[in-house]
Coordinates of C-alpha atoms in Angstrom, one line a residue:
Chain A
X1 CA 74.5 127.1 88.8
X2 CA 75.1 125.4 92.1
X3 CA 78.7 126.2 92.0
X4 CA 77.8 129.9 91.4
X5 CA 75.5 130.1 94.3
X6 CA 77.9 128.4 96.7
X7 CA 80.7 130.6 95.7
X8 CA 78.5 133.6 96.3
X9 CA 77.7 132.2 99.7
X10 CA 81.3 131.6 100.4
X11 CA 82.2 135.1 99.4
X12 CA 79.4 136.5 101.4
X13 CA 80.3 134.5 104.5
X14 CA 83.9 135.4 104.0
X15 CA 83.2 139.1 104.0
X16 CA 80.8 138.9 106.9
X17 CA 82.7 136.6 109.2
X18 CA 86.2 135.8 108.2
X19 CA 87.9 138.5 110.1
X20 CA 85.9 138.1 113.2
X21 CA 86.6 134.4 113.1
X22 CA 90.3 135.2 112.9
X23 CA 89.9 137.2 116.0
X24 CA 88.1 134.3 117.7
X25 CA 90.9 132.0 116.7
X26 CA 93.5 134.4 117.9
X27 CA 91.9 134.6 121.3
X28 CA 91.5 130.9 121.6
X29 CA 94.8 129.8 120.3
X30 CA 98.2 130.0 121.9
X31 CA 99.9 130.0 118.6
X32 CA 98.9 133.0 116.6
X33 CA 100.6 131.7 113.6
X34 CA 97.9 129.0 113.3
X35 CA 95.0 131.4 113.3
X36 CA 94.6 131.7 109.6
X37 CA 95.1 128.0 109.1
X38 CA 92.4 127.2 111.7
X39 CA 89.9 129.7 110.1
X40 CA 90.7 128.5 106.6
X41 CA 90.1 124.9 107.6
X42 CA 86.8 125.8 109.3
X43 CA 85.6 127.6 106.2
X44 CA 86.6 124.7 104.1
X45 CA 84.9 122.2 106.3
X46 CA 81.7 124.1 106.7
X47 CA 81.4 125.0 103.0
X48 CA 82.3 121.6 101.7
X49 CA 79.4 120.1 103.6
X50 CA 76.4 120.7 101.4
X51 CA 74.0 120.1 104.1
X52 CA 75.4 122.9 106.1
X53 CA 75.5 125.3 103.3
X54 CA 71.8 124.8 102.7
X55 CA 71.2 126.6 105.9
X56 CA 72.9 129.8 105.5
X57 CA 71.5 131.2 108.7
X58 CA 73.4 128.6 110.6
X59 CA 76.7 129.1 108.8
X60 CA 78.1 131.4 111.4
X61 CA 77.2 129.1 114.2
X62 CA 78.8 126.2 112.4
X63 CA 81.9 128.2 111.6
X64 CA 82.3 129.3 115.2
X65 CA 81.8 125.8 116.5
X66 CA 84.4 124.5 114.0
X67 CA 86.9 127.2 115.0
X68 CA 86.5 126.3 118.6
X69 CA 86.9 122.6 117.9
X70 CA 90.0 123.1 115.8
X71 CA 91.5 125.5 118.2
X72 CA 91.0 123.0 120.9
X73 CA 92.8 120.2 119.1
X74 CA 95.5 122.6 118.2
X75 CA 95.8 123.5 121.8
X76 CA 95.9 119.9 122.9
X77 CA 98.7 119.2 120.5
X78 CA 100.7 122.0 122.1
X79 CA 100.1 121.1 125.7
X80 CA 103.3 119.0 125.9
X81 CA 105.3 121.7 124.2
X82 CA 104.0 124.4 126.5
X83 CA 104.8 122.5 129.6
X84 CA 108.4 122.2 128.5
X85 CA 108.6 125.9 127.8
X86 CA 109.3 128.2 130.7
X87 CA 106.3 130.2 131.9
X88 CA 107.0 133.5 130.4
X89 CA 106.7 133.4 126.6
X90 CA 110.0 134.0 124.9
X91 CA 109.9 137.4 123.5
X92 CA 108.8 137.0 119.9
X93 CA 111.0 139.7 118.6
X94 CA 111.6 138.1 115.3
X95 CA 109.5 140.0 112.8
X96 CA 106.4 138.2 111.9
X97 CA 103.5 140.2 110.8
X98 CA 103.1 143.3 112.8
X99 CA 99.6 142.5 113.9
X100 CA 100.5 139.2 115.3
X101 CA 103.5 140.6 117.0
X102 CA 101.3 143.1 118.6
X103 CA 98.9 140.4 119.7
X104 CA 101.8 138.6 121.3
X105 CA 102.5 141.6 123.4
X106 CA 98.9 142.3 124.3
X107 CA 98.4 142.2 128.1
X108 CA 95.0 140.6 127.8
X109 CA 96.3 137.9 125.4
X110 CA 99.1 137.1 127.8
X111 CA 96.7 136.8 130.7
X112 CA 94.3 134.7 128.7
X113 CA 97.0 132.1 128.1
X114 CA 97.1 131.4 131.8
X115 CA 93.4 130.5 131.9
X116 CA 92.0 127.1 131.9
X117 CA 90.8 126.1 128.4
X118 CA 87.2 126.1 129.4
X119 CA 87.3 129.4 131.1
X120 CA 89.0 130.9 128.1
X121 CA 86.5 129.5 125.7
X122 CA 83.6 130.7 127.7
X123 CA 85.0 134.2 128.0
X124 CA 85.8 134.4 124.3
X125 CA 82.5 133.2 123.1
X126 CA 80.6 135.2 125.6
X127 CA 82.3 138.5 125.3
X128 CA 84.1 138.5 122.0
X129 CA 81.5 136.6 120.0
X130 CA 78.7 138.1 122.0
X131 CA 76.9 134.8 122.5
X132 CA 74.3 134.5 125.2
X133 CA 75.1 132.1 128.0
X134 CA 72.7 129.6 126.4
X135 CA 74.5 129.8 123.1
X136 CA 77.9 129.4 124.7
X137 CA 76.5 126.4 126.6
X138 CA 75.3 124.8 123.4
X139 CA 78.5 125.5 121.5
X140 CA 80.7 124.0 124.2
X141 CA 78.4 121.3 125.3
X142 CA 78.1 122.6 128.8
X143 CA 75.2 123.4 131.0
X144 CA 74.3 127.1 131.4
X145 CA 75.3 126.8 135.1
X146 CA 78.8 125.6 134.1
X147 CA 79.1 128.5 131.6
X148 CA 78.3 130.9 134.4
X149 CA 80.8 129.3 136.7
X150 CA 83.6 129.2 134.1
X151 CA 82.8 132.7 133.1
X152 CA 83.0 134.2 136.6
X153 CA 86.0 132.2 137.6
X154 CA 87.6 133.1 134.3
X155 CA 87.1 136.8 134.8
X156 CA 88.5 136.6 138.4
X157 CA 91.5 134.7 137.2
X158 CA 92.0 137.2 134.4
X159 CA 91.9 140.1 136.7
X160 CA 94.5 138.6 139.0
X161 CA 96.7 137.8 136.0
X162 CA 96.5 141.3 134.6
X163 CA 97.0 143.0 137.9
X164 CA 100.1 140.9 138.4
X165 CA 101.4 142.0 135.0
X166 CA 100.8 145.7 135.7
Chain B
X1 CA 84.3 136.2 91.3
X2 CA 86.5 139.2 90.9
X3 CA 84.4 141.9 92.3
X4 CA 85.8 141.8 95.8
X5 CA 89.2 142.2 97.1
X6 CA 90.5 139.2 99.0
X7 CA 92.1 141.3 101.7
X8 CA 89.0 143.2 102.6
X9 CA 86.6 141.2 104.6
X10 CA 83.7 143.5 104.7
X11 CA 81.9 146.2 102.8
X12 CA 82.2 148.1 105.9
X13 CA 83.0 151.7 105.6
X14 CA 83.5 152.3 109.2
X15 CA 86.9 151.6 110.6
X16 CA 87.4 151.0 114.2
X17 CA 89.4 153.3 116.4
X18 CA 86.6 154.7 118.4
X19 CA 88.0 153.1 121.4
X20 CA 91.5 153.1 122.7
X21 CA 92.5 149.5 122.0
X22 CA 95.7 148.7 123.7
X23 CA 95.9 152.0 125.5
X24 CA 92.7 151.3 127.1
X25 CA 94.1 148.0 128.4
X26 CA 96.6 149.7 130.6
X27 CA 94.3 150.1 133.4
X28 CA 92.8 146.7 133.5
X29 CA 89.1 146.7 134.2
X30 CA 89.1 150.4 134.6
X31 CA 88.4 151.0 131.0
X32 CA 85.3 153.1 130.7
X33 CA 82.8 151.1 128.8
X34 CA 81.7 152.8 125.8
X35 CA 78.2 154.0 125.9
X36 CA 76.7 152.4 122.9
X37 CA 73.3 152.4 121.5
X38 CA 71.6 149.1 120.9
X39 CA 72.2 148.0 117.5
X40 CA 69.0 147.0 115.9
X41 CA 70.9 144.8 113.4
X42 CA 71.9 142.4 116.1
X43 CA 70.1 139.2 115.2
X44 CA 70.2 137.2 118.3
X45 CA 73.0 135.0 117.0
X46 CA 75.2 137.9 118.0
X47 CA 76.7 138.6 114.7
X48 CA 80.0 139.9 116.0
X49 CA 81.5 142.3 113.7
X50 CA 85.1 142.4 113.1
X51 CA 85.1 146.1 113.6
X52 CA 85.1 146.1 117.3
X53 CA 82.5 146.0 119.9
X54 CA 79.9 147.6 117.8
X55 CA 76.8 145.4 118.2
X56 CA 75.9 145.1 121.7
X57 CA 73.2 142.5 121.0
X58 CA 73.9 139.8 123.5
X59 CA 76.3 142.0 125.3
X60 CA 73.6 144.2 126.5
X61 CA 73.2 144.0 130.2
X62 CA 76.8 143.3 130.9
X63 CA 78.3 144.8 134.0
X64 CA 81.3 147.1 133.8
X65 CA 83.9 144.4 134.1
X66 CA 82.3 142.4 131.4
X67 CA 82.1 145.3 129.1
X68 CA 85.7 146.2 129.8
X69 CA 86.7 142.7 129.0
X70 CA 84.7 142.8 125.8
X71 CA 86.4 146.0 124.7
X72 CA 89.8 144.6 125.5
X73 CA 89.2 141.5 123.5
X74 CA 88.1 143.4 120.5
X75 CA 91.0 145.7 120.9
X76 CA 93.5 142.9 121.2
X77 CA 92.6 141.4 117.8
X78 CA 91.4 144.4 115.9
X79 CA 94.6 144.7 113.9
X80 CA 94.4 141.1 112.7
X81 CA 93.5 141.0 109.0
X82 CA 93.1 138.1 106.7
X83 CA 96.2 137.4 104.5
X84 CA 95.9 138.6 101.0
X85 CA 95.1 135.3 99.3
X86 CA 92.8 133.9 101.9
X87 CA 89.6 134.2 99.9
X88 CA 91.2 133.0 96.8
X89 CA 92.6 130.0 98.6
X90 CA 89.1 129.1 99.9
X91 CA 87.6 129.4 96.5
X92 CA 89.9 126.7 95.3
X93 CA 90.0 124.6 98.5
X94 CA 86.2 124.3 99.0
X95 CA 85.4 122.7 95.6
X96 CA 88.5 120.5 96.0
X97 CA 87.4 119.3 99.4
X98 CA 84.0 118.6 98.1
X99 CA 85.4 116.6 95.2
X100 CA 87.5 114.7 97.6
X101 CA 84.5 113.8 99.7
X102 CA 82.6 112.8 96.7
X103 CA 85.4 110.7 95.6
X104 CA 85.6 109.0 98.9
X105 CA 82.0 108.1 98.6
X106 CA 82.5 106.7 95.1
X107 CA 85.6 104.9 96.3
X108 CA 83.6 103.3 99.1
X109 CA 80.9 102.2 96.7
X110 CA 83.6 100.7 94.4
X111 CA 85.2 98.9 97.3
X112 CA 81.8 97.5 98.3
X113 CA 81.2 96.3 94.8
X114 CA 84.6 94.8 94.7
X115 CA 84.0 92.9 97.9
X116 CA 80.8 91.6 96.5
X117 CA 82.5 90.2 93.4
X118 CA 85.9 89.3 94.8
X119 CA 84.7 87.3 97.8
X120 CA 82.8 84.7 95.8
X121 CA 85.7 84.5 93.5
X122 CA 88.2 83.9 96.3
X123 CA 86.0 81.4 98.0
X124 CA 85.8 79.7 94.7
X125 CA 89.6 79.6 94.3
X126 CA 90.1 78.2 97.7
X127 CA 87.6 75.5 97.1
X128 CA 88.9 74.4 93.8
X129 CA 92.3 72.7 94.1
X130 CA 90.9 69.6 95.7
X131 CA 88.0 69.4 93.3
X132 CA 90.1 69.9 90.3
X133 CA 92.4 67.0 91.3
X134 CA 89.4 64.8 91.8
X135 CA 87.9 65.7 88.5
X136 CA 90.6 66.7 86.2
X137 CA 88.4 67.1 83.2
X138 CA 85.5 69.3 82.7
X139 CA 82.2 67.8 83.3
X140 CA 79.9 69.3 80.8
X141 CA 80.7 72.7 82.0
X142 CA 80.0 75.0 79.2
X143 CA 76.3 74.6 79.4
X144 CA 76.4 76.4 82.7
X145 CA 77.9 79.5 81.4
X146 CA 75.9 80.5 78.4
X147 CA 77.7 83.7 77.8
X148 CA 81.0 81.9 77.5
X149 CA 80.0 79.5 74.9
X150 CA 82.9 80.6 72.6
X151 CA 85.5 79.5 75.1
X152 CA 87.2 76.2 75.1
X153 CA 87.3 74.2 78.2
X154 CA 91.0 74.5 78.7
X155 CA 90.8 74.9 82.4
X156 CA 94.3 76.3 82.9
X157 CA 93.8 79.1 80.4
X158 CA 91.2 80.8 82.3
X159 CA 88.4 83.0 81.2
X160 CA 89.3 86.4 80.1
X161 CA 85.9 87.7 80.8
X162 CA 85.9 86.9 84.4
X163 CA 87.3 90.0 85.7
X164 CA 86.4 91.5 89.1
X165 CA 84.4 94.3 87.6
X166 CA 80.9 95.1 88.6
X167 CA 79.4 93.9 85.3
X168 CA 80.6 90.4 85.8
X169 CA 79.5 90.1 89.3
X170 CA 76.2 88.3 88.7
X171 CA 77.8 86.0 86.3
X172 CA 80.3 84.9 88.9
X173 CA 77.5 84.0 91.1
X174 CA 75.9 82.0 88.4
X175 CA 79.0 80.1 88.0
X176 CA 79.4 79.4 91.6
X177 CA 75.9 78.0 91.7
X178 CA 76.7 76.0 88.7
X179 CA 79.8 74.6 90.3
X180 CA 78.1 73.6 93.4
X181 CA 75.5 71.8 91.5
X182 CA 77.8 69.9 89.3
X183 CA 80.5 71.2 86.9
X184 CA 83.8 71.8 88.7
X185 CA 87.2 71.2 87.2
X186 CA 87.2 73.8 84.6
X187 CA 86.5 76.6 86.9
X188 CA 89.9 76.4 88.5
X189 CA 91.7 78.3 85.9
X190 CA 89.1 81.0 85.5
X191 CA 88.9 81.6 89.2
X192 CA 92.6 81.8 89.6
X193 CA 93.3 84.3 86.9
X194 CA 90.3 86.5 87.7
X195 CA 91.8 88.3 90.7
X196 CA 95.1 89.0 89.2
X197 CA 94.4 90.1 85.7
X198 CA 91.6 92.3 84.8
X199 CA 92.0 92.2 81.1
X200 CA 89.4 94.8 80.1
X201 CA 91.0 98.0 78.9
X202 CA 88.6 100.1 81.0
X203 CA 89.6 100.8 84.5
X204 CA 88.1 98.0 86.5
X205 CA 88.2 98.9 90.2
X206 CA 91.3 97.5 91.8
X207 CA 91.4 96.2 95.3
X208 CA 92.5 98.5 98.0
X209 CA 96.2 98.1 98.6
X210 CA 96.8 96.0 101.7
X211 CA 99.8 96.5 104.0
X212 CA 101.5 93.5 102.4
X213 CA 101.2 94.9 98.9
X214 CA 103.1 98.1 99.7
X215 CA 106.7 98.3 100.2
X216 CA 110.0 100.0 99.3
X217 CA 108.9 103.0 101.4
X218 CA 111.5 105.7 101.3
X219 CA 111.6 109.3 102.4
X220 CA 113.7 112.0 100.7
X221 CA 114.5 115.5 101.8
X222 CA 115.7 118.1 99.4
X223 CA 118.2 120.9 100.1
X224 CA 116.9 123.8 102.1
X225 CA 115.9 126.8 99.9
X226 CA 117.2 130.3 100.5
X227 CA 114.2 131.1 102.6
X228 CA 114.6 128.0 104.7
X229 CA 111.8 126.0 103.1
X230 CA 112.6 122.4 102.6
X231 CA 110.7 120.1 100.3
X232 CA 110.6 116.4 100.3
X233 CA 108.5 113.4 99.7
X234 CA 107.7 109.9 100.7
X235 CA 107.4 107.2 98.1
X236 CA 105.8 103.9 98.6
X237 CA 105.6 101.2 95.9
X238 CA 103.2 98.5 95.0
X239 CA 105.4 95.5 95.5
X240 CA 102.6 93.0 94.8
X241 CA 101.8 91.4 91.5
X242 CA 98.5 93.0 91.0
X243 CA 96.9 96.4 90.7
X244 CA 95.7 98.0 93.8
X245 CA 94.3 101.3 94.9
X246 CA 95.7 103.5 97.6
X247 CA 92.7 105.2 99.1
X248 CA 93.6 107.7 101.7
X249 CA 96.8 109.6 102.4
X250 CA 97.9 107.5 105.3
X251 CA 99.4 109.4 108.2
X252 CA 102.3 111.8 108.5
X253 CA 103.6 112.4 112.0
X254 CA 106.5 114.3 113.3
X255 CA 108.9 114.1 116.2
X256 CA 111.0 117.0 117.3
X257 CA 114.6 116.5 118.0
X258 CA 117.3 118.7 119.5
X259 CA 116.4 122.3 119.8
X260 CA 113.2 121.9 118.0
X261 CA 110.2 122.5 120.2
X262 CA 107.1 120.4 119.8
X263 CA 104.9 123.3 120.7
X264 CA 106.2 125.3 117.9
X265 CA 106.0 122.8 115.1
X266 CA 102.7 122.3 113.4
X267 CA 101.5 119.9 110.8
X268 CA 98.8 120.7 108.3
X269 CA 97.5 118.9 105.2
X270 CA 97.4 121.0 102.1
X271 CA 93.9 120.8 100.6
X272 CA 93.8 118.9 97.4
X273 CA 94.1 121.3 94.5
X274 CA 95.8 123.9 96.6
X275 CA 99.4 124.6 96.0
X276 CA 99.8 127.3 98.5
X277 CA 103.3 126.4 99.6
X278 CA 104.5 125.4 96.2
X279 CA 103.8 121.7 96.7
X280 CA 102.6 119.6 93.8
X281 CA 98.9 119.5 93.6
X282 CA 97.4 116.3 94.7
X283 CA 94.5 115.0 92.6
X284 CA 91.2 115.8 94.3
X285 CA 90.3 112.1 94.1
X286 CA 92.5 111.3 97.0
X287 CA 93.1 107.9 95.6
X288 CA 95.9 106.5 93.4
X289 CA 95.8 103.3 91.5
X290 CA 99.1 101.5 91.3
X291 CA 100.0 98.8 88.8
X292 CA 102.7 96.4 90.1
X293 CA 105.9 98.3 90.5
X294 CA 104.3 101.7 90.5
X295 CA 104.6 104.0 93.4
X296 CA 102.7 106.8 95.0
X297 CA 104.1 109.9 96.7
X298 CA 103.2 112.1 99.5
X299 CA 105.0 115.4 99.3
X300 CA 105.7 117.7 102.2
X301 CA 107.2 121.1 102.7
X302 CA 108.8 122.6 105.8
X303 CA 108.1 126.2 106.2
X304 CA 110.1 127.6 109.1
X305 CA 108.6 130.3 111.2
X306 CA 111.9 131.0 113.0
X307 CA 115.4 129.8 112.6
X308 CA 117.1 127.7 115.2
X309 CA 118.7 129.5 118.1
X310 CA 122.4 129.8 117.5
X311 CA 124.0 128.1 120.4
X312 CA 127.2 127.5 118.5
X313 CA 128.9 130.4 120.3
X314 CA 127.8 129.6 123.8
X315 CA 130.4 128.0 125.9
X316 CA 129.8 124.4 126.7
X317 CA 130.3 122.6 129.9
X318 CA 134.0 122.4 129.1
X319 CA 135.4 123.8 132.3
X320 CA 133.9 121.3 134.6
X321 CA 134.8 118.5 132.3
X322 CA 138.4 119.8 132.1
X323 CA 138.5 119.9 135.9
X324 CA 137.4 116.3 136.4
X325 CA 139.0 114.8 133.4
X326 CA 142.3 116.6 133.4
X327 CA 143.6 118.1 130.2
X328 CA 141.2 120.0 128.0
X329 CA 142.4 118.1 125.0
X330 CA 141.6 114.7 126.3
X331 CA 139.5 112.6 124.1
X332 CA 137.0 112.4 126.8
X333 CA 135.9 115.9 126.2
X334 CA 134.7 115.3 122.7
X335 CA 131.6 113.4 123.5
X336 CA 130.5 116.4 125.6
X337 CA 130.9 118.7 122.6
X338 CA 128.9 116.6 120.3
X339 CA 125.6 116.8 122.0
X340 CA 126.2 120.4 122.7
X341 CA 126.4 121.2 119.1
X342 CA 123.6 118.8 118.2
X343 CA 121.1 120.6 120.4
X344 CA 121.8 123.9 118.8
X345 CA 120.4 122.7 115.5
X346 CA 117.2 120.9 116.0
X347 CA 115.5 118.8 113.5
X348 CA 112.1 117.5 112.8
X349 CA 111.7 113.8 112.0
X350 CA 108.8 112.9 109.8
X351 CA 107.3 109.6 109.5
X352 CA 104.7 108.5 106.9
X353 CA 102.7 105.4 107.4
X354 CA 100.7 104.2 104.4
X355 CA 96.9 104.0 104.8
X356 CA 96.7 100.2 105.5
X357 CA 99.1 100.7 108.5
X358 CA 102.3 99.8 106.9
X359 CA 104.8 100.3 105.5
X360 CA 106.4 103.3 107.1
X361 CA 108.9 105.7 105.7
X362 CA 111.0 108.3 107.5
X363 CA 112.6 111.6 106.6
X364 CA 114.3 114.1 108.7
X365 CA 114.3 117.8 108.1
X366 CA 117.6 119.2 109.3
X367 CA 118.1 122.5 111.0
X368 CA 114.4 122.9 111.8
X369 CA 113.2 124.2 115.1
X370 CA 109.9 126.1 114.7
X371 CA 107.6 126.1 111.8
X372 CA 104.9 124.2 109.9
X373 CA 105.0 121.0 108.0
X374 CA 102.6 121.0 105.0
X375 CA 101.8 117.6 103.5
X376 CA 99.8 116.6 100.4
X377 CA 97.6 113.7 99.9
X378 CA 98.7 110.8 97.8
X379 CA 99.6 111.2 94.1
X380 CA 101.1 109.0 91.5
X381 CA 104.9 109.1 91.6
X382 CA 106.3 111.0 88.7

């Protein structure tokens, strides 16, 4: 009985949010190949915690939070590697999945990679996940003022980066 | 369970494509923001739909820049779809993770119980040598252990019943009290055998393996498969004389070598019960009990995302070396060539450290530059 309800909840959450969380991960991560891993892990963590499953209305918030956290640790792990790489990403011509290839070429994605982590997180949560500034602040553990500041500086930096690309 | 198709995240009929996606990105910030009606379904948590900037919700009141950015973000990721098996994987992985967590709790409880019983026993053993010399024969001992009345007082034989299982815990305490108040010599044997030899046929909880109990740590790497996947495992044996339990998978870390790039190598633990990359399925328990001489294994798989760059054909720094060294065939040239070739094929060195912090086993995946290392939890060696 319990198993049944939780599976239903899992399926329901999956249908409602999985894809958008993939997008969230794709925007947060440098490594598009890890998106699915990150989202899978977030789903597993959130759904394996019974306490959390008991509050279905909070599931999305938990999932987003977990994706952000996991993306962050994945990012951290890559900092060293990225510093060693030359600035322009090597053209990922080798055929991966088309969608991820396309993502790699996306001007916005390229520009986002140049942002500070916080700026990027704020912009993604605010404008992709459509959170309010207060929700972003809560998710990232920042003050609303910091969210505003990261957001406006992030947009400015993004504009510069994208105009440079064009 | 089977009513939905894993690849389709939503019951949504409406596909995106109302906005230009990447085309719209070309003029950054000039993208005309779509005039959208407020979506009454927006619930305040901003349920962002995968199908593009549909629900304005929290997005209402954004200025043109912000709305353009929002559209670009959705456009950038709109082609991303879950992989086919993702829901199926979750359906297996979630119960498995729960079981593992449950097991961890049970394991902790068992460990606590064990400490409760083993500590008095150990104290007892350390106290006894002196006393047994002083009092070689039992001093009216049997009266203090009512349950053991059938046993003889042969001190060196030990008491079979004194095993470190939960049931016997209180009895051990009674004995300790008894000893302190009088009877001594006979307890020596019983105490000494207790830790080493649980004789009950049921699985009495074994102590957690300490670093000193584990050894013979080896890593093995198989031949690369046609698709570049490489499988291997670490094996660690119980080299002590008593049973012990490995609780926890220890750590597996990696170092990149040669052309391998740290930023392009990832490590992930395969959830128990999940054999996504063809690895053996670790028991959900996450613990393995090892009799003396038995071993546990941690399996891993290397799944390359790209092959190593072929630097073999690129000319090496030969000319300059030839100039300074003289003839091109001089032996001095060779050391230059070796590192040149070495860097062309990178490798990933894996290292597994058992849960208690030692021992450590190493394994190197050859010809590996970018990809993912999947590892399992601990499982009994086959």
